[in-house]
């Protein structure tokens, strides 16, 4: 379907996404799939993908997220997030669907503690 941006991102056991840039068109329906291609358990090497609103400081968000273990490292009542996937471990897959925001560049990260230094990138909406 040309109206849907199917984006697949892989994450591994050495804290890496396979890309640091994803793209969609403004208003386009996006199906974002995260595949954890590693073997480690979610409690050791869990990954998610969080797309932040424009203007949100990635390091400050990651610090807030790091203490939210009971909420899968997503700050409660956060207005900083456009969308996020579930937190998954090795061998697992998760997807989320949403409509791309207005044109611009949005940061994304893994909010598992300590991962955002390496696991981050830009979601570019054209």
PDB file of C-alpha atoms in Angstrom:
ATOM      1  CA  UNK A   1       0.000   0.000   0.000  1.00  0.00           C
ATOM      2  CA  UNK A   2       1.581   3.279  -1.159  1.00  0.00           C
ATOM      3  CA  UNK A   3      -0.302   5.167   1.543  1.00  0.00           C
ATOM      4  CA  UNK A   4       1.461   3.274   4.327  1.00  0.00           C
ATOM      5  CA  UNK A   5       5.139   3.667   5.234  1.00  0.00           C
ATOM      6  CA  UNK A   6       6.295   0.216   6.382  1.00  0.00           C
ATOM      7  CA  UNK A   7       9.418   0.806   8.441  1.00  0.00           C
ATOM      8  CA  UNK A   8      11.352  -2.115   9.919  1.00  0.00           C
ATOM      9  CA  UNK A   9      14.199  -1.473  12.331  1.00  0.00           C
ATOM     10  CA  UNK A  10      16.445  -4.141  13.816  1.00  0.00           C
ATOM     11  CA  UNK A  11      18.088  -3.894  17.228  1.00  0.00           C
ATOM     12  CA  UNK A  12      20.803  -6.200  18.551  1.00  0.00           C
ATOM     13  CA  UNK A  13      22.636  -7.326  21.689  1.00  0.00           C
ATOM     14  CA  UNK A  14      25.372  -4.684  21.289  1.00  0.00           C
ATOM     15  CA  UNK A  15      23.017  -1.709  21.657  1.00  0.00           C
ATOM     16  CA  UNK A  16      22.597  -0.826  18.004  1.00  0.00           C
ATOM     17  CA  UNK A  17      19.751  -0.096  15.636  1.00  0.00           C
ATOM     18  CA  UNK A  18      20.491  -1.008  12.028  1.00  0.00           C
ATOM     19  CA  UNK A  19      19.741   2.592  10.987  1.00  0.00           C
ATOM     20  CA  UNK A  20      19.851   6.076  12.454  1.00  0.00           C
ATOM     21  CA  UNK A  21      17.370   7.599  10.007  1.00  0.00           C
ATOM     22  CA  UNK A  22      13.794   6.761   9.068  1.00  0.00           C
ATOM     23  CA  UNK A  23      11.475   8.706   6.763  1.00  0.00           C
ATOM     24  CA  UNK A  24       7.788   9.190   6.054  1.00  0.00           C
ATOM     25  CA  UNK A  25       5.531  11.799   4.484  1.00  0.00           C
ATOM     26  CA  UNK A  26       3.540  14.254   6.612  1.00  0.00           C
ATOM     27  CA  UNK A  27       0.194  12.734   7.594  1.00  0.00           C
ATOM     28  CA  UNK A  28       1.126   9.337   6.163  1.00  0.00           C
ATOM     29  CA  UNK A  29       0.113   6.212   8.052  1.00  0.00           C
ATOM     30  CA  UNK A  30       3.254   4.574   9.435  1.00  0.00           C
ATOM     31  CA  UNK A  31       3.663   0.965  10.522  1.00  0.00           C
ATOM     32  CA  UNK A  32       6.851   0.829  12.570  1.00  0.00           C
ATOM     33  CA  UNK A  33       8.171  -2.656  13.360  1.00  0.00           C
ATOM     34  CA  UNK A  34      11.033  -3.255  15.781  1.00  0.00           C
ATOM     35  CA  UNK A  35      12.832  -6.611  15.576  1.00  0.00           C
ATOM     36  CA  UNK A  36      15.251  -7.571  18.345  1.00  0.00           C
ATOM     37  CA  UNK A  37      17.664  -9.843  16.470  1.00  0.00           C
ATOM     38  CA  UNK A  38      19.763 -10.572  19.565  1.00  0.00           C
ATOM     39  CA  UNK A  39      19.407 -13.343  22.120  1.00  0.00           C
ATOM     40  CA  UNK A  40      19.538 -11.527  25.471  1.00  0.00           C
ATOM     41  CA  UNK A  41      16.500 -11.231  27.740  1.00  0.00           C
ATOM     42  CA  UNK A  42      14.389  -8.075  27.946  1.00  0.00           C
ATOM     43  CA  UNK A  43      15.641  -7.426  31.510  1.00  0.00           C
ATOM     44  CA  UNK A  44      19.269  -7.431  30.363  1.00  0.00           C
ATOM     45  CA  UNK A  45      19.137  -5.970  26.845  1.00  0.00           C
ATOM     46  CA  UNK A  46      15.577  -4.743  26.316  1.00  0.00           C
ATOM     47  CA  UNK A  47      14.907  -2.395  23.416  1.00  0.00           C
ATOM     48  CA  UNK A  48      12.108  -0.137  22.313  1.00  0.00           C
ATOM     49  CA  UNK A  49      11.840   2.780  19.940  1.00  0.00           C
ATOM     50  CA  UNK A  50      10.474   6.104  21.186  1.00  0.00           C
ATOM     51  CA  UNK A  51       9.831   9.028  18.830  1.00  0.00           C
ATOM     52  CA  UNK A  52      10.031  12.361  20.638  1.00  0.00           C
ATOM     53  CA  UNK A  53       8.184  15.568  19.855  1.00  0.00           C
ATOM     54  CA  UNK A  54      10.250  18.420  18.425  1.00  0.00           C
ATOM     55  CA  UNK A  55      12.188  20.434  20.974  1.00  0.00           C
ATOM     56  CA  UNK A  56      12.428  17.633  23.551  1.00  0.00           C
ATOM     57  CA  UNK A  57      15.939  17.202  24.948  1.00  0.00           C
ATOM     58  CA  UNK A  58      16.908  13.579  24.278  1.00  0.00           C
ATOM     59  CA  UNK A  59      19.344  13.294  27.202  1.00  0.00           C
ATOM     60  CA  UNK A  60      16.843  14.766  29.686  1.00  0.00           C
ATOM     61  CA  UNK A  61      14.089  12.466  28.410  1.00  0.00           C
ATOM     62  CA  UNK A  62      16.391   9.417  28.667  1.00  0.00           C
ATOM     63  CA  UNK A  63      17.268  10.344  32.270  1.00  0.00           C
ATOM     64  CA  UNK A  64      13.562  10.557  33.194  1.00  0.00           C
ATOM     65  CA  UNK A  65      12.842   7.269  31.391  1.00  0.00           C
ATOM     66  CA  UNK A  66      15.711   5.407  33.104  1.00  0.00           C
ATOM     67  CA  UNK A  67      13.962   5.425  36.487  1.00  0.00           C
ATOM     68  CA  UNK A  68      10.610   4.179  35.132  1.00  0.00           C
ATOM     69  CA  UNK A  69      11.359   0.450  35.305  1.00  0.00           C
ATOM     70  CA  UNK A  70       7.798  -0.422  36.345  1.00  0.00           C
ATOM     71  CA  UNK A  71       6.482   1.388  33.254  1.00  0.00           C
ATOM     72  CA  UNK A  72       8.938  -0.231  30.778  1.00  0.00           C
ATOM     73  CA  UNK A  73      11.155   2.885  30.854  1.00  0.00           C
ATOM     74  CA  UNK A  74       8.469   5.222  29.529  1.00  0.00           C
ATOM     75  CA  UNK A  75       7.901   8.262  31.778  1.00  0.00           C
ATOM     76  CA  UNK A  76       4.339   8.295  33.106  1.00  0.00           C
ATOM     77  CA  UNK A  77       2.149  11.169  31.879  1.00  0.00           C
ATOM     78  CA  UNK A  78       4.819  12.170  29.374  1.00  0.00           C
ATOM     79  CA  UNK A  79       3.784  14.772  26.818  1.00  0.00           C
ATOM     80  CA  UNK A  80       7.194  14.422  25.132  1.00  0.00           C
ATOM     81  CA  UNK A  81       6.353  11.323  23.070  1.00  0.00           C
ATOM     82  CA  UNK A  82       4.717  11.029  19.657  1.00  0.00           C
ATOM     83  CA  UNK A  83       4.678   7.226  19.776  1.00  0.00           C
ATOM     84  CA  UNK A  84       6.645   4.303  21.214  1.00  0.00           C
ATOM     85  CA  UNK A  85       6.885   0.563  20.729  1.00  0.00           C
ATOM     86  CA  UNK A  86       6.711  -2.009  23.493  1.00  0.00           C
ATOM     87  CA  UNK A  87       9.923  -3.020  25.252  1.00  0.00           C
ATOM     88  CA  UNK A  88      11.147  -6.344  23.833  1.00  0.00           C
ATOM     89  CA  UNK A  89      13.950  -8.844  24.375  1.00  0.00           C
ATOM     90  CA  UNK A  90      16.013 -11.040  22.070  1.00  0.00           C
ATOM     91  CA  UNK A  91      14.043 -12.810  19.339  1.00  0.00           C
ATOM     92  CA  UNK A  92      10.926 -10.687  19.851  1.00  0.00           C
ATOM     93  CA  UNK A  93       9.100  -8.362  17.454  1.00  0.00           C
ATOM     94  CA  UNK A  94       6.719  -5.484  18.149  1.00  0.00           C
ATOM     95  CA  UNK A  95       4.863  -3.016  15.922  1.00  0.00           C
ATOM     96  CA  UNK A  96       3.022   0.247  16.347  1.00  0.00           C
ATOM     97  CA  UNK A  97       0.917   2.218  13.867  1.00  0.00           C
ATOM     98  CA  UNK A  98       0.484   5.978  13.833  1.00  0.00           C
ATOM     99  CA  UNK A  99       0.100   8.921  11.481  1.00  0.00           C
ATOM    100  CA  UNK A 100       3.277  10.880  10.767  1.00  0.00           C
ATOM    101  CA  UNK A 101       3.334  14.345  12.287  1.00  0.00           C
ATOM    102  CA  UNK A 102       3.896  17.566  10.361  1.00  0.00           C
ATOM    103  CA  UNK A 103       7.035  17.950   8.248  1.00  0.00           C
ATOM    104  CA  UNK A 104      10.241  18.211  10.237  1.00  0.00           C
ATOM    105  CA  UNK A 105      12.886  16.174  12.001  1.00  0.00           C
ATOM    106  CA  UNK A 106      12.090  14.240  15.171  1.00  0.00           C
ATOM    107  CA  UNK A 107      14.566  12.360  17.359  1.00  0.00           C
ATOM    108  CA  UNK A 108      14.087   8.710  18.257  1.00  0.00           C
ATOM    109  CA  UNK A 109      15.811   6.590  20.895  1.00  0.00           C
ATOM    110  CA  UNK A 110      15.761   3.410  22.933  1.00  0.00           C
ATOM    111  CA  UNK A 111      14.700   4.416  26.447  1.00  0.00           C
ATOM    112  CA  UNK A 112      16.199   1.352  28.217  1.00  0.00           C
ATOM    113  CA  UNK A 113      18.743   2.753  30.729  1.00  0.00           C
ATOM    114  CA  UNK A 114      22.083   3.574  29.132  1.00  0.00           C
ATOM    115  CA  UNK A 115      21.045   2.736  25.570  1.00  0.00           C
ATOM    116  CA  UNK A 116      20.213   6.174  24.168  1.00  0.00           C
ATOM    117  CA  UNK A 117      23.871   7.141  23.833  1.00  0.00           C
ATOM    118  CA  UNK A 118      24.194   4.667  20.959  1.00  0.00           C
ATOM    119  CA  UNK A 119      20.589   3.879  20.050  1.00  0.00           C
ATOM    120  CA  UNK A 120      19.213   7.081  18.600  1.00  0.00           C
ATOM    121  CA  UNK A 121      18.454   8.698  15.292  1.00  0.00           C
ATOM    122  CA  UNK A 122      16.171  10.979  13.329  1.00  0.00           C
ATOM    123  CA  UNK A 123      12.653  10.426  12.035  1.00  0.00           C
ATOM    124  CA  UNK A 124      12.378  12.742   9.041  1.00  0.00           C
ATOM    125  CA  UNK A 125       8.897  13.744   7.954  1.00  0.00           C
ATOM    126  CA  UNK A 126       8.811  15.236   4.461  1.00  0.00           C
TER     127      UNK A 126
END
